[in-house]
mmCIF file of C-alpha atoms in Angstrom:
data_model
loop_
_atom_site.group_PDB
_atom_site.id
_atom_site.type_symbol
_atom_site.label_atom_id
_atom_site.label_comp_id
_atom_site.label_asym_id
_atom_site.label_seq_id
_atom_site.Cartn_x
_atom_site.Cartn_y
_atom_site.Cartn_z
ATOM 1 C CA MET A 1 0.000 0.000 0.000
ATOM 2 C CA ARG A 2 1.104 3.545 -0.649
ATOM 3 C CA MET A 3 2.813 5.406 2.123
ATOM 4 C CA PRO A 4 5.003 8.471 1.486
ATOM 5 C CA ALA A 5 8.461 8.386 2.969
ATOM 6 C CA ASP A 6 8.847 10.464 6.115
ATOM 7 C CA GLY A 7 11.513 13.125 5.713
ATOM 8 C CA GLU A 8 12.690 13.107 9.329
ATOM 9 C CA PRO A 9 15.340 10.491 10.106
ATOM 10 C CA GLU A 10 14.876 11.126 13.834
ATOM 11 C CA ALA A 11 11.171 10.312 13.552
ATOM 12 C CA VAL A 12 11.988 7.057 11.774
ATOM 13 C CA ARG A 13 14.461 6.116 14.512
ATOM 14 C CA LEU A 14 11.988 6.958 17.265
ATOM 15 C CA ARG A 15 9.250 4.913 15.572
ATOM 16 C CA GLU A 16 11.505 1.890 15.370
ATOM 17 C CA THR A 17 12.520 2.323 19.006
ATOM 18 C CA MET A 18 8.884 2.577 20.096
ATOM 19 C CA ALA A 19 7.958 -0.503 18.068
ATOM 20 C CA GLN A 20 10.825 -2.482 19.595
ATOM 21 C CA ALA A 21 9.731 -1.489 23.107
ATOM 22 C CA LEU A 22 6.175 -2.644 22.338
ATOM 23 C CA VAL A 23 7.553 -5.957 21.074
ATOM 24 C CA GLU A 24 9.551 -6.432 24.239
ATOM 25 C CA ASP A 25 6.594 -5.797 26.533
ATOM 26 C CA GLY A 26 4.443 -8.251 24.558
ATOM 27 C CA THR A 27 2.117 -5.745 22.887
ATOM 28 C CA LEU A 28 3.371 -6.248 19.320
ATOM 29 C CA ALA A 29 3.362 -10.003 18.958
ATOM 30 C CA ASP A 30 2.050 -9.810 15.371
ATOM 31 C CA PRO A 31 4.719 -8.719 12.860
ATOM 32 C CA THR A 32 2.097 -7.107 10.596
ATOM 33 C CA TRP A 33 1.056 -4.738 13.374
ATOM 34 C CA ARG A 34 4.699 -4.032 14.119
ATOM 35 C CA GLN A 35 5.191 -3.026 10.504
ATOM 36 C CA ALA A 36 2.217 -0.674 10.790
ATOM 37 C CA VAL A 37 3.626 0.961 13.923
ATOM 38 C CA GLU A 38 7.030 1.358 12.259
ATOM 39 C CA THR A 39 5.413 2.888 9.161
ATOM 40 C CA VAL A 40 2.754 5.328 10.379
ATOM 41 C CA PRO A 41 4.222 8.719 11.388
ATOM 42 C CA ARG A 42 2.337 9.500 14.596
ATOM 43 C CA HIS A 43 3.806 13.003 14.799
ATOM 44 C CA ARG A 44 1.890 13.974 11.650
ATOM 45 C CA PHE A 45 -1.357 13.374 13.548
ATOM 46 C CA VAL A 46 -0.474 15.405 16.649
ATOM 47 C CA PRO A 47 0.762 18.863 15.594
ATOM 48 C CA GLY A 48 -0.085 20.069 19.085
ATOM 49 C CA PHE A 49 -1.002 18.453 22.394
ATOM 50 C CA TYR A 50 -0.856 18.958 26.153
ATOM 51 C CA LEU A 51 1.371 17.267 28.716
ATOM 52 C CA PRO A 52 0.920 17.571 32.491
ATOM 53 C CA ALA A 53 3.440 19.669 34.393
ATOM 54 C CA ASP A 54 5.351 18.097 37.278
ATOM 55 C CA ALA A 55 3.390 20.045 39.921
ATOM 56 C CA ARG A 56 -0.228 21.133 40.362
ATOM 57 C CA ASP A 57 -1.247 24.755 40.735
ATOM 58 C CA GLY A 58 -2.192 26.479 43.973
ATOM 59 C CA GLN A 59 -5.775 25.213 43.718
ATOM 60 C CA GLY A 60 -4.662 21.619 43.215
ATOM 61 C CA LEU A 61 -5.508 21.602 39.505
ATOM 62 C CA THR A 62 -3.372 19.832 36.936
ATOM 63 C CA VAL A 63 -1.283 22.282 34.927
ATOM 64 C CA TRP A 64 -1.335 21.326 31.247
ATOM 65 C CA GLU A 65 1.572 22.556 29.160
ATOM 66 C CA PRO A 66 1.121 22.949 25.384
ATOM 67 C CA VAL A 67 3.663 21.096 23.258
ATOM 68 C CA THR A 68 4.289 21.851 19.580
ATOM 69 C CA ALA A 69 7.215 21.576 17.192
ATOM 70 C CA GLU A 70 7.589 25.339 17.259
ATOM 71 C CA LEU A 71 7.726 25.558 21.058
ATOM 72 C CA ASP A 72 10.110 22.623 21.619
ATOM 73 C CA HIS A 73 10.756 20.348 18.639
ATOM 74 C CA GLY A 74 12.671 17.745 20.604
ATOM 75 C CA ARG A 75 10.070 17.409 23.350
ATOM 76 C CA TRP A 76 7.251 17.303 20.800
ATOM 77 C CA LEU A 77 8.833 14.570 18.693
ATOM 78 C CA ALA A 78 9.909 12.477 21.690
ATOM 79 C CA ALA A 79 6.418 12.628 23.200
ATOM 80 C CA ALA A 80 4.806 11.716 19.871
ATOM 81 C CA TYR A 81 6.791 8.465 19.912
ATOM 82 C CA SER A 82 6.328 7.667 23.574
ATOM 83 C CA ASP A 83 3.736 5.153 24.689
ATOM 84 C CA THR A 84 1.608 7.946 26.123
ATOM 85 C CA THR A 85 -1.886 9.319 25.589
ATOM 86 C CA LEU A 86 -1.575 12.844 24.220
ATOM 87 C CA ILE A 87 -4.458 15.183 25.122
ATOM 88 C CA THR A 88 -5.449 17.289 22.127
ATOM 89 C CA GLN A 89 -8.673 18.943 23.318
ATOM 90 C CA PHE A 90 -10.308 20.059 26.569
ATOM 91 C CA ASP A 91 -13.986 20.730 27.196
ATOM 92 C CA GLY A 92 -14.769 20.463 23.469
ATOM 93 C CA GLU A 93 -12.795 23.640 22.755
ATOM 94 C CA GLU A 94 -10.280 23.906 19.926
ATOM 95 C CA THR A 95 -6.809 25.255 20.740
ATOM 96 C CA ASP A 96 -5.023 27.767 18.551
ATOM 97 C CA TRP A 97 -1.783 25.815 18.206
ATOM 98 C CA LYS A 98 -0.046 28.834 16.723
ATOM 99 C CA ALA A 99 -0.415 30.591 20.080
ATOM 100 C CA PRO A 100 -1.372 27.937 22.663
ATOM 101 C CA ALA A 101 -1.764 28.813 26.336
ATOM 102 C CA VAL A 102 -1.109 26.819 29.496
ATOM 103 C CA ARG A 103 -4.312 25.291 30.902
ATOM 104 C CA HIS A 104 -5.308 24.731 34.523
ATOM 105 C CA GLY A 105 -7.618 21.766 34.957
ATOM 106 C CA GLY A 106 -10.348 20.950 32.450
ATOM 107 C CA ALA A 107 -11.941 17.775 31.104
ATOM 108 C CA PRO A 108 -10.117 16.073 28.214
ATOM 109 C CA THR A 109 -12.496 15.509 25.304
ATOM 110 C CA SER A 110 -10.134 14.263 22.589
ATOM 111 C CA SER A 111 -6.740 12.632 22.510
ATOM 112 C CA SER A 112 -4.300 10.440 20.673
ATOM 113 C CA THR A 113 -4.530 7.191 22.624
ATOM 114 C CA LEU A 114 -1.274 5.578 23.696
ATOM 115 C CA PRO A 115 0.024 3.357 20.866
ATOM 116 C CA SER A 116 0.170 0.184 22.958
ATOM 117 C CA LEU A 117 -3.567 0.441 23.695
ATOM 118 C CA VAL A 118 -4.409 1.240 20.063
ATOM 119 C CA VAL A 119 -2.582 -1.866 18.885
ATOM 120 C CA ARG A 120 -4.056 -3.918 21.709
ATOM 121 C CA MET A 121 -7.586 -2.885 20.730
ATOM 122 C CA TRP A 122 -7.125 -3.865 17.085
ATOM 123 C CA ALA A 123 -5.483 -7.145 18.100
ATOM 124 C CA ASP A 124 -8.141 -7.973 20.720
ATOM 125 C CA ALA A 125 -10.829 -7.385 18.086
ATOM 126 C CA GLU A 126 -9.155 -10.130 16.031
ATOM 127 C CA VAL A 127 -8.937 -7.900 12.972
ATOM 128 C CA ALA A 128 -7.506 -9.749 9.979
ATOM 129 C CA GLU A 129 -7.055 -9.370 6.215
ATOM 130 C CA GLY A 130 -10.329 -9.196 4.318
ATOM 131 C CA HIS A 131 -12.314 -7.721 7.210
ATOM 132 C CA THR A 132 -14.368 -4.586 6.806
ATOM 133 C CA VAL A 133 -14.026 -2.401 9.878
ATOM 134 C CA LEU A 134 -15.965 0.423 11.498
ATOM 135 C CA GLU A 135 -13.945 2.529 13.908
ATOM 136 C CA ILE A 136 -15.950 4.703 16.299
ATOM 137 C CA GLY A 137 -13.953 7.739 17.377
ATOM 138 C CA THR A 138 -11.480 8.882 14.721
ATOM 139 C CA GLY A 139 -9.825 11.349 17.081
ATOM 140 C CA THR A 140 -6.496 12.431 15.634
ATOM 141 C CA GLY A 141 -6.608 9.711 12.972
ATOM 142 C CA TYR A 142 -3.514 7.838 14.193
ATOM 143 C CA SER A 143 -5.433 4.674 15.079
ATOM 144 C CA THR A 144 -7.260 4.911 11.750
ATOM 145 C CA ALA A 145 -3.944 5.129 9.920
ATOM 146 C CA LEU A 146 -2.659 1.995 11.664
ATOM 147 C CA VAL A 147 -5.648 -0.107 10.611
ATOM 148 C CA CYS A 148 -5.501 1.356 7.073
ATOM 149 C CA GLU A 149 -1.854 0.314 6.895
ATOM 150 C CA ARG A 150 -2.843 -3.157 8.093
ATOM 151 C CA LEU A 151 -5.976 -3.771 5.976
ATOM 152 C CA GLY A 152 -5.967 -1.167 3.211
ATOM 153 C CA SER A 153 -8.030 2.011 3.240
ATOM 154 C CA ALA A 154 -10.904 0.560 1.184
ATOM 155 C CA ASP A 155 -11.972 -1.719 4.055
ATOM 156 C CA VAL A 156 -11.936 0.960 6.773
ATOM 157 C CA THR A 157 -14.721 3.336 7.843
ATOM 158 C CA SER A 158 -14.123 5.747 10.695
ATOM 159 C CA ILE A 159 -16.637 8.114 12.268
ATOM 160 C CA GLU A 160 -16.210 11.031 14.650
ATOM 161 C CA VAL A 161 -18.857 13.132 16.415
ATOM 162 C CA ASP A 162 -16.720 16.295 16.366
ATOM 163 C CA GLY A 163 -16.561 17.754 12.860
ATOM 164 C CA ARG A 164 -13.495 19.875 13.625
ATOM 165 C CA ARG A 165 -11.623 16.855 14.925
ATOM 166 C CA LEU A 166 -12.544 14.859 11.840
ATOM 167 C CA GLU A 167 -11.443 17.620 9.491
ATOM 168 C CA GLN A 168 -7.990 17.709 11.065
ATOM 169 C CA ALA A 169 -7.728 13.917 11.104
ATOM 170 C CA ALA A 170 -8.799 13.720 7.456
ATOM 171 C CA SER A 171 -6.091 16.167 6.420
ATOM 172 C CA ALA A 172 -3.409 14.154 8.199
ATOM 173 C CA LEU A 173 -4.671 10.850 6.831
ATOM 174 C CA TYR A 174 -4.851 12.029 3.227
ATOM 175 C CA GLU A 175 -1.431 13.705 3.452
ATOM 176 C CA CYS A 176 -0.018 10.363 4.580
ATOM 177 C CA GLY A 177 -1.662 8.515 1.694
ATOM 178 C CA TYR A 178 -4.592 6.915 3.524
ATOM 179 C CA THR A 179 -8.116 7.235 2.117
ATOM 180 C CA PRO A 180 -10.615 5.515 4.436
ATOM 181 C CA THR A 181 -14.310 6.385 4.428
ATOM 182 C CA LEU A 182 -14.780 9.179 6.970
ATOM 183 C CA ALA A 183 -17.954 10.740 8.328
ATOM 184 C CA VAL A 184 -19.202 13.004 11.068
ATOM 185 C CA ALA A 185 -21.584 10.770 12.990
ATOM 186 C CA ASP A 186 -22.603 9.753 16.498
ATOM 187 C CA GLY A 187 -21.107 6.367 17.342
ATOM 188 C CA LEU A 188 -24.235 5.486 19.283
ATOM 189 C CA TYR A 189 -25.871 4.811 15.912
ATOM 190 C CA GLY A 190 -22.928 3.341 14.032
ATOM 191 C CA TYR A 191 -22.854 4.136 10.326
ATOM 192 C CA TRP A 192 -25.582 2.504 8.254
ATOM 193 C CA PRO A 193 -24.389 3.688 4.795
ATOM 194 C CA GLU A 194 -21.336 1.403 4.973
ATOM 195 C CA ALA A 195 -22.868 -1.518 6.926
ATOM 196 C CA SER A 196 -22.515 -4.423 7.334
ATOM 197 C CA PHE A 197 -19.116 -4.796 9.004
ATOM 198 C CA ASP A 198 -16.987 -7.702 10.103
ATOM 199 C CA ARG A 199 -15.614 -5.747 13.035
ATOM 200 C CA ILE A 200 -16.673 -2.674 14.998
ATOM 201 C CA VAL A 201 -14.137 -1.168 17.390
ATOM 202 C CA ALA A 202 -14.967 1.794 19.615
ATOM 203 C CA ALA A 203 -12.347 4.226 20.886
ATOM 204 C CA CYS A 204 -14.846 5.734 23.323
ATOM 205 C CA SER A 205 -16.931 4.157 26.073
ATOM 206 C CA PHE A 206 -20.684 3.571 26.253
ATOM 207 C CA ARG A 207 -23.041 3.016 29.175
ATOM 208 C CA ALA A 208 -24.551 0.091 27.302
ATOM 209 C CA VAL A 209 -24.068 -1.710 24.005
ATOM 210 C CA PRO A 210 -25.795 0.459 21.354
ATOM 211 C CA PRO A 211 -28.435 -1.688 19.603
ATOM 212 C CA ALA A 212 -27.612 -0.137 16.220
ATOM 213 C CA LEU A 213 -24.136 -1.652 16.378
ATOM 214 C CA LEU A 214 -25.540 -5.166 16.735
ATOM 215 C CA ALA A 215 -27.632 -4.629 13.618
ATOM 216 C CA GLN A 216 -24.628 -3.441 11.602
ATOM 217 C CA VAL A 217 -22.402 -6.493 12.156
ATOM 218 C CA ARG A 218 -22.539 -9.550 9.955
ATOM 219 C CA PRO A 219 -23.466 -12.815 11.720
ATOM 220 C CA GLY A 220 -20.298 -14.120 13.322
ATOM 221 C CA GLY A 221 -18.786 -10.645 13.346
ATOM 222 C CA LYS A 222 -17.405 -9.045 16.479
ATOM 223 C CA ILE A 223 -17.770 -5.800 18.405
ATOM 224 C CA LEU A 224 -15.056 -4.600 20.766
ATOM 225 C CA LEU A 225 -16.082 -1.796 23.031
ATOM 226 C CA THR A 226 -15.593 -0.376 26.484
ATOM 227 C CA LEU A 227 -18.543 -0.148 28.855
ATOM 228 C CA SER A 228 -18.461 2.609 31.434
ATOM 229 C CA GLY A 229 -20.794 4.655 33.550
ATOM 230 C CA TRP A 230 -21.254 7.470 35.981
ATOM 231 C CA LEU A 231 -19.251 5.751 38.746
ATOM 232 C CA TYR A 232 -16.377 5.649 36.260
ATOM 233 C CA GLY A 233 -16.205 1.892 36.321
ATOM 234 C CA TYR A 234 -14.939 0.374 33.071
ATOM 235 C CA ALA A 235 -14.932 -3.025 31.413
ATOM 236 C CA ARG A 236 -14.003 -4.082 27.915
ATOM 237 C CA VAL A 237 -15.977 -6.774 26.137
ATOM 238 C CA LEU A 238 -15.566 -8.629 22.836
ATOM 239 C CA LEU A 239 -19.035 -9.567 21.615
ATOM 240 C CA THR A 240 -19.825 -12.063 18.868
ATOM 241 C CA VAL A 241 -23.079 -11.334 17.048
ATOM 242 C CA ALA A 242 -25.378 -14.246 16.148
ATOM 243 C CA GLU A 243 -27.707 -14.532 13.163
ATOM 244 C CA ASP A 244 -30.707 -13.595 15.303
ATOM 245 C CA GLY A 245 -29.058 -10.344 16.351
ATOM 246 C CA THR A 246 -28.233 -11.428 19.888
ATOM 247 C CA ALA A 247 -24.672 -11.229 21.124
ATOM 248 C CA GLU A 248 -22.502 -12.455 23.918
ATOM 249 C CA GLY A 249 -18.890 -12.232 24.913
ATOM 250 C CA GLN A 250 -16.404 -12.387 27.719
ATOM 251 C CA LEU A 251 -15.165 -9.378 29.619
ATOM 252 C CA LEU A 252 -11.480 -8.738 28.984
ATOM 253 C CA GLY A 253 -8.885 -8.188 31.679
ATOM 254 C CA GLY A 254 -6.880 -5.075 32.414
ATOM 255 C CA THR A 255 -7.657 -1.542 33.515
ATOM 256 C CA VAL A 256 -8.399 0.160 30.215
ATOM 257 C CA SER A 257 -10.534 3.309 30.195
ATOM 258 C CA PHE A 258 -11.755 5.560 27.394
ATOM 259 C CA MET A 259 -13.500 8.912 27.324
ATOM 260 C CA SER A 260 -17.280 8.548 27.356
ATOM 261 C CA ALA A 261 -19.310 8.986 24.224
ATOM 262 C CA ARG A 262 -20.527 12.563 24.543
ATOM 263 C CA THR A 263 -24.179 11.546 24.622
ATOM 264 C CA HIS A 264 -23.410 9.166 27.516
ATOM 265 C CA ALA A 265 -21.475 11.632 29.688
ATOM 266 C CA ALA A 266 -22.504 12.000 33.324
ATOM 267 C CA PRO A 267 -24.980 14.794 34.118
ATOM 268 C CA VAL A 268 -24.236 17.547 36.609
ATOM 269 C CA PHE A 269 -25.869 16.650 39.938
ATOM 270 C CA GLY A 270 -25.603 19.876 41.910
ATOM 271 C CA ASN A 271 -24.517 20.360 45.514
ATOM 272 C CA PRO A 272 -23.953 17.082 47.436
ATOM 273 C CA ALA A 273 -24.954 18.838 50.654
ATOM 274 C CA HIS A 274 -28.427 19.457 49.231
ATOM 275 C CA TRP A 275 -28.857 15.756 48.539
ATOM 276 C CA ALA A 276 -27.559 14.780 51.999
ATOM 277 C CA ALA A 277 -29.936 17.187 53.752
ATOM 278 C CA GLY A 278 -32.943 15.060 52.857
ATOM 279 C CA LEU A 279 -31.560 11.769 54.175
ATOM 280 C CA PRO A 280 -32.671 10.066 57.409
ATOM 281 C CA ASP A 281 -30.812 11.251 60.503
ATOM 282 C CA LYS A 282 -30.133 7.780 61.871
ATOM 283 C CA PRO A 283 -27.317 5.903 60.040
ATOM 284 C CA ARG A 284 -26.725 2.172 59.925
ATOM 285 C CA ASN A 285 -23.393 0.365 59.990
ATOM 286 C CA THR A 286 -22.018 -1.223 56.840
ATOM 287 C CA ALA A 287 -19.464 -4.007 56.574
ATOM 288 C CA HIS A 288 -17.997 -2.582 53.369
ATOM 289 C CA SER A 289 -15.809 0.459 53.021
ATOM 290 C CA PRO A 290 -16.407 2.677 49.971
ATOM 291 C CA GLU A 291 -12.670 2.332 49.373
ATOM 292 C CA ARG A 292 -13.402 -1.126 48.007
ATOM 293 C CA ILE A 293 -14.704 0.555 44.862
ATOM 294 C CA SER A 294 -12.701 3.782 44.961
ATOM 295 C CA ALA A 295 -9.141 2.645 45.687
ATOM 296 C CA ALA A 296 -6.457 2.879 43.016
ATOM 297 C CA THR A 297 -6.181 -0.890 42.603
ATOM 298 C CA GLU A 298 -7.026 -3.296 39.804
ATOM 299 C CA GLU A 299 -9.601 -5.067 41.962
ATOM 300 C CA ALA A 300 -11.342 -1.788 42.847
ATOM 301 C CA PHE A 301 -11.352 -0.873 39.150
ATOM 302 C CA HIS A 302 -13.225 -4.116 38.430
ATOM 303 C CA LEU A 303 -15.503 -3.830 41.457
ATOM 304 C CA ARG A 304 -16.483 -0.290 40.510
ATOM 305 C CA PHE A 305 -17.842 -1.640 37.245
ATOM 306 C CA LEU A 306 -19.806 -4.403 38.987
ATOM 307 C CA ALA A 307 -21.196 -1.956 41.536
ATOM 308 C CA GLN A 308 -22.074 0.483 38.785
ATOM 309 C CA SER A 309 -24.039 -2.206 36.984
ATOM 310 C CA ALA A 310 -26.261 -2.548 40.060
ATOM 311 C CA VAL A 311 -26.808 1.225 40.373
ATOM 312 C CA PRO A 312 -26.339 2.426 36.774
ATOM 313 C CA ASP A 313 -27.534 5.979 37.390
ATOM 314 C CA ALA A 314 -25.449 6.646 40.511
ATOM 315 C CA GLN A 315 -22.542 9.041 40.789
ATOM 316 C CA MET A 316 -20.004 9.240 43.604
ATOM 317 C CA THR A 317 -18.027 12.132 45.028
ATOM 318 C CA THR A 318 -16.140 12.790 48.251
ATOM 319 C CA VAL A 319 -16.439 16.075 50.138
ATOM 320 C CA GLY A 320 -14.093 16.269 53.082
ATOM 321 C CA GLU A 321 -14.436 12.884 54.771
ATOM 322 C CA VAL A 322 -17.959 12.165 53.539
ATOM 323 C CA VAL A 323 -18.616 9.952 50.508
ATOM 324 C CA HIS A 324 -21.772 10.886 48.601
ATOM 325 C CA LEU A 325 -23.774 8.717 46.187
ATOM 326 C CA VAL A 326 -26.296 10.607 44.056
ATOM 327 C CA ASP A 327 -28.815 9.304 41.517
ATOM 328 C CA VAL A 328 -30.276 12.130 39.413
ATOM 329 C CA VAL A 329 -32.686 9.778 37.607
ATOM 330 C CA THR A 330 -34.591 8.424 40.640
ATOM 331 C CA GLY A 331 -33.762 11.128 43.184
ATOM 332 C CA SER A 332 -32.003 8.646 45.469
ATOM 333 C CA ALA A 333 -28.934 9.437 47.556
ATOM 334 C CA ALA A 334 -26.638 7.991 50.209
ATOM 335 C CA THR A 335 -23.766 9.203 52.351
ATOM 336 C CA LEU A 336 -20.998 7.175 53.977
ATOM 337 C CA THR A 337 -18.936 8.350 56.928
ATOM 338 C CA SER A 338 -16.134 6.683 58.829
ATOM 339 C CA GLY A 339 -16.122 6.530 62.640
ATOM 340 C CA ASP A 340 -14.697 4.579 65.555
ATOM 341 C CA SER A 341 -16.953 1.601 64.809
ATOM 342 C CA GLY A 342 -16.289 1.588 61.062
ATOM 343 C CA TRP A 343 -18.347 2.956 58.207
ATOM 344 C CA ALA A 344 -21.934 4.113 58.560
ATOM 345 C CA VAL A 345 -24.438 4.866 55.802
ATOM 346 C CA ARG A 346 -27.529 7.053 55.481
ATOM 347 C CA GLU A 347 -29.655 6.523 52.385
ATOM 348 C CA GLY A 348 -32.993 7.595 51.050
ATOM 349 C CA GLY A 349 -35.120 7.689 47.910
ATOM 350 C CA PRO A 350 -36.744 4.889 45.903
ATOM 351 C CA VAL A 351 -33.390 3.136 45.315
ATOM 352 C CA ARG A 352 -31.190 2.131 48.247
ATOM 353 C CA LEU A 353 -27.958 2.777 46.433
ATOM 354 C CA TRP A 354 -25.433 1.490 48.937
ATOM 355 C CA GLU A 355 -27.629 -1.494 49.837
ATOM 356 C CA ARG A 356 -27.520 -2.595 46.204
ATOM 357 C CA ILE A 357 -23.756 -2.164 46.114
ATOM 358 C CA GLU A 358 -23.433 -4.156 49.342
ATOM 359 C CA ARG A 359 -25.263 -7.076 47.732
ATOM 360 C CA VAL A 360 -22.819 -7.010 44.828
ATOM 361 C CA LEU A 361 -19.821 -6.950 47.159
ATOM 362 C CA ASP A 362 -21.233 -9.779 49.285
ATOM 363 C CA ALA A 363 -21.862 -11.988 46.245
ATOM 364 C CA TYR A 364 -18.429 -11.149 44.861
ATOM 365 C CA ASP A 365 -16.736 -12.221 48.103
ATOM 366 C CA VAL A 366 -18.748 -15.451 48.347
ATOM 367 C CA ALA A 367 -17.705 -16.313 44.760
ATOM 368 C CA ASP A 368 -14.052 -15.934 45.784
ATOM 369 C CA ARG A 369 -13.540 -12.566 44.101
ATOM 370 C CA PRO A 370 -13.639 -13.524 40.401
ATOM 371 C CA GLY A 371 -11.815 -11.323 37.886
ATOM 372 C CA PRO A 372 -13.328 -9.730 34.774
ATOM 373 C CA GLU A 373 -12.583 -12.723 32.553
ATOM 374 C CA ALA A 374 -14.982 -14.839 34.646
ATOM 375 C CA PHE A 375 -17.959 -12.704 33.561
ATOM 376 C CA THR A 376 -19.920 -12.899 30.320
ATOM 377 C CA LEU A 377 -22.126 -10.195 28.847
ATOM 378 C CA HIS A 378 -25.331 -11.412 27.184
ATOM 379 C CA VAL A 379 -27.329 -9.077 24.945
ATOM 380 C CA HIS A 380 -30.748 -10.439 24.018
ATOM 381 C CA ASP A 381 -34.445 -9.438 23.960
ATOM 382 C CA GLY A 382 -33.523 -5.839 24.687
ATOM 383 C CA ARG A 383 -31.676 -6.796 27.868
ATOM 384 C CA GLN A 384 -27.985 -6.679 28.679
ATOM 385 C CA GLN A 385 -26.918 -8.926 31.532
ATOM 386 C CA LEU A 386 -23.644 -9.832 33.184
ATOM 387 C CA ARG A 387 -23.458 -13.456 34.228
ATOM 388 C CA HIS A 388 -21.116 -15.509 36.350
ATOM 389 C CA PRO A 389 -21.416 -19.264 36.982
ATOM 390 C CA GLN A 390 -20.884 -18.919 40.752
ATOM 391 C CA MET A 391 -23.032 -15.841 41.178
ATOM 392 C CA PRO A 392 -26.497 -16.935 40.002
ATOM 393 C CA GLY A 393 -28.181 -14.143 41.912
ATOM 394 C CA LEU A 394 -26.101 -11.462 40.280
ATOM 395 C CA ALA A 395 -27.730 -10.736 36.926
ATOM 396 C CA LEU A 396 -26.512 -7.196 36.434
ATOM 397 C CA SER A 397 -28.615 -5.340 33.890
ATOM 398 C CA ARG A 398 -27.042 -2.546 31.937
ATOM 399 C CA PRO A 399 -29.090 0.651 31.580
#
């Protein structure tokens, strides 16, 4: 396939070094994907991005430093060929990369995902020659370029909800010789004009498997996507679609997270103190600490997803030493506080949020704490359920 030679010897060297590092850590086991990584010039897709400074500002916010070739060519090129996610947009706002400013805080809304995860996603989706592919979330276009290099542009469709992002990605792709089908579209609905596909791979996360995606995959085809929610629990699943339109697949291991599809982002819930004011005065003791789902551990990452599946509309925040759970859909809330006798909970509303999470944690412990790979997602008859052979009472419906 056609790929113009890159004029920067340093970029070529850095690409080869990055590819070798990914081989050594086990990410690039397939030589065809290694060739793609060594060929695609990532720096062409990230003319500007942000990196976090070493220290936070006086308000505790992350300080984001703009990086471009003009500001610091060496830092820009080295970062482009590091196995790092490069933030390219905050809060849906475009940056003027000719005169970028330092940012304090903000919510990342677009990025160039770290190369190891990009390759891992394509490999986990079992993409192979002859497959037609729909990519949801073009972003910078780097991931799109890799799969075009692997399969050929004619078999690749990529969609992006942000028209400005897609325009920039399209320019970079076409300048590098790649000509996939591109469209501004909401990934929640896939892309009917090019269906059906052998593989659909999403570079954003959804609260549930979008039904339109199931209808756009050929029988026997696969969908790889990340499920997430308002507790910021994540799980990846590889679904195989049957002839009747149902699908099932195993959860995959690891602690991978993606930005939420914009239509699935968490709503603003207001002041936690307002929610807590309406709760019963008398608390009850709980055997489970909220740290079980909030700690920075792989098990907590997994448990947060399981808990979230039981209370799909809940959000969690900590103010001082009080943990708040808020459900804007049902009007339910709970608070957890730590004392001499352990944790205590107050909860009110039609859904007992922490009580539901407790049941998940109890069942999880009784089943000897199974990892993600022990769970299967079943999508059928409009329902989406997590199942585990040792947890028969834990049919976790997705919203």
